[in-house]
């Protein structure tokens, strides 16, 4: 990608691993070293979302191990250790739902699966069963629009992905924005947030809006880039899914279009993205739920974002796979577990001072609850009553 504006280069490491598990079977991920214990369960994907599933699994596992290694969870003077169970859903939403139903009997609490559509199914089961759940990787607004009272989340909502980038570009003079987006679920919600942010400022101009079904082709991407160029757009906002990134970056590189900024969702998480586009990914701007470079976020359990990275990599760097470098998916998973045990420890207290978790900008909602930047007491209410 060409250099323009004052954007900062992005470095993304692409990772790939084949993981084989038996879907629908319970697995003890972390055993409680002694009694009493709290049993926490989650579903994770192999198959199509297997890469993401490894990070989710690692993040939850690391959290439970750290809690137990540090003496467990202290609830009203009683120490509990964590017993962590998992079930493989093989990237199948029906299996995800069945997994959480199976986990009902042994579990006191649930942690969320990977992805918004899977989490929406899981949240419905948790609400039906009355088992509190902390979601770690579900950004779709739709997940939180059912009035559920047993759900807490630690993620930024899809509608909030774009506005910070728009404000950043605007602070450097950009006023004209072109939006191209997939019409599918999460991407459509991100696009709605983009369009609302542009419409909310009289100085901004939406120069064009292009929607496409499924994955964008190179031919479609070239048409989008040409339309953005001909409309004299300062910024191209590409709101797509994992496989949309490469054709958009290639199309921009092949054109004469030199926008001030290029914003893209999802694609940098594709394991093959950097391998395929190389240096053309430089100066591409995109959102992330967490990054080890974040400053100003810390807590008494993990410390800073950099400390979390060090802890993660020390735990997994002896593995013979490529998942020893920390991902935001793992950090979000550990953040969800941390919210659970901090809420439990605060269950008998009115202290709402604990706000930050693993250097993670923990903004999410469940029945109006915003953990990390808002209603900590609400999270305690949802999560603390089971003990």
mmCIF file of C-alpha atoms in Angstrom, residues 28 66 85 92 101 106 113 122 153 161 222 225 243 285 318 338 348 366 383:
data_model
loop_
_atom_site.group_PDB
_atom_site.id
_atom_site.type_symbol
_atom_site.label_atom_id
_atom_site.label_comp_id
_atom_site.label_asym_id
_atom_site.label_seq_id
_atom_site.Cartn_x
_atom_site.Cartn_y
_atom_site.Cartn_z
ATOM 1 C CA UNK A 28 -10.925 -30.427 31.572
ATOM 2 C CA UNK A 66 -3.090 -17.654 37.036
ATOM 3 C CA UNK A 85 -14.143 -27.033 31.236
ATOM 4 C CA UNK A 92 -20.933 -25.002 14.089
ATOM 5 C CA UNK A 101 -26.685 -26.983 27.307
ATOM 6 C CA UNK A 106 -21.326 -29.096 35.920
ATOM 7 C CA UNK A 113 -17.438 -18.601 22.525
ATOM 8 C CA UNK A 122 -24.789 -19.037 23.505
ATOM 9 C CA UNK A 153 -19.326 -8.342 27.898
ATOM 10 C CA UNK A 161 -15.468 0.609 15.585
ATOM 11 C CA UNK A 222 -11.338 -2.119 -8.246
ATOM 12 C CA UNK A 225 -11.480 2.170 -5.401
ATOM 13 C CA UNK A 243 -11.294 -12.373 3.225
ATOM 14 C CA UNK A 285 -5.440 1.669 9.828
ATOM 15 C CA UNK A 318 7.417 -23.773 24.405
ATOM 16 C CA UNK A 338 -10.743 -11.509 35.059
ATOM 17 C CA UNK A 348 -19.929 -8.434 49.222
ATOM 18 C CA UNK A 366 -25.347 -6.589 28.865
ATOM 19 C CA UNK A 383 -21.972 -12.382 38.453
#
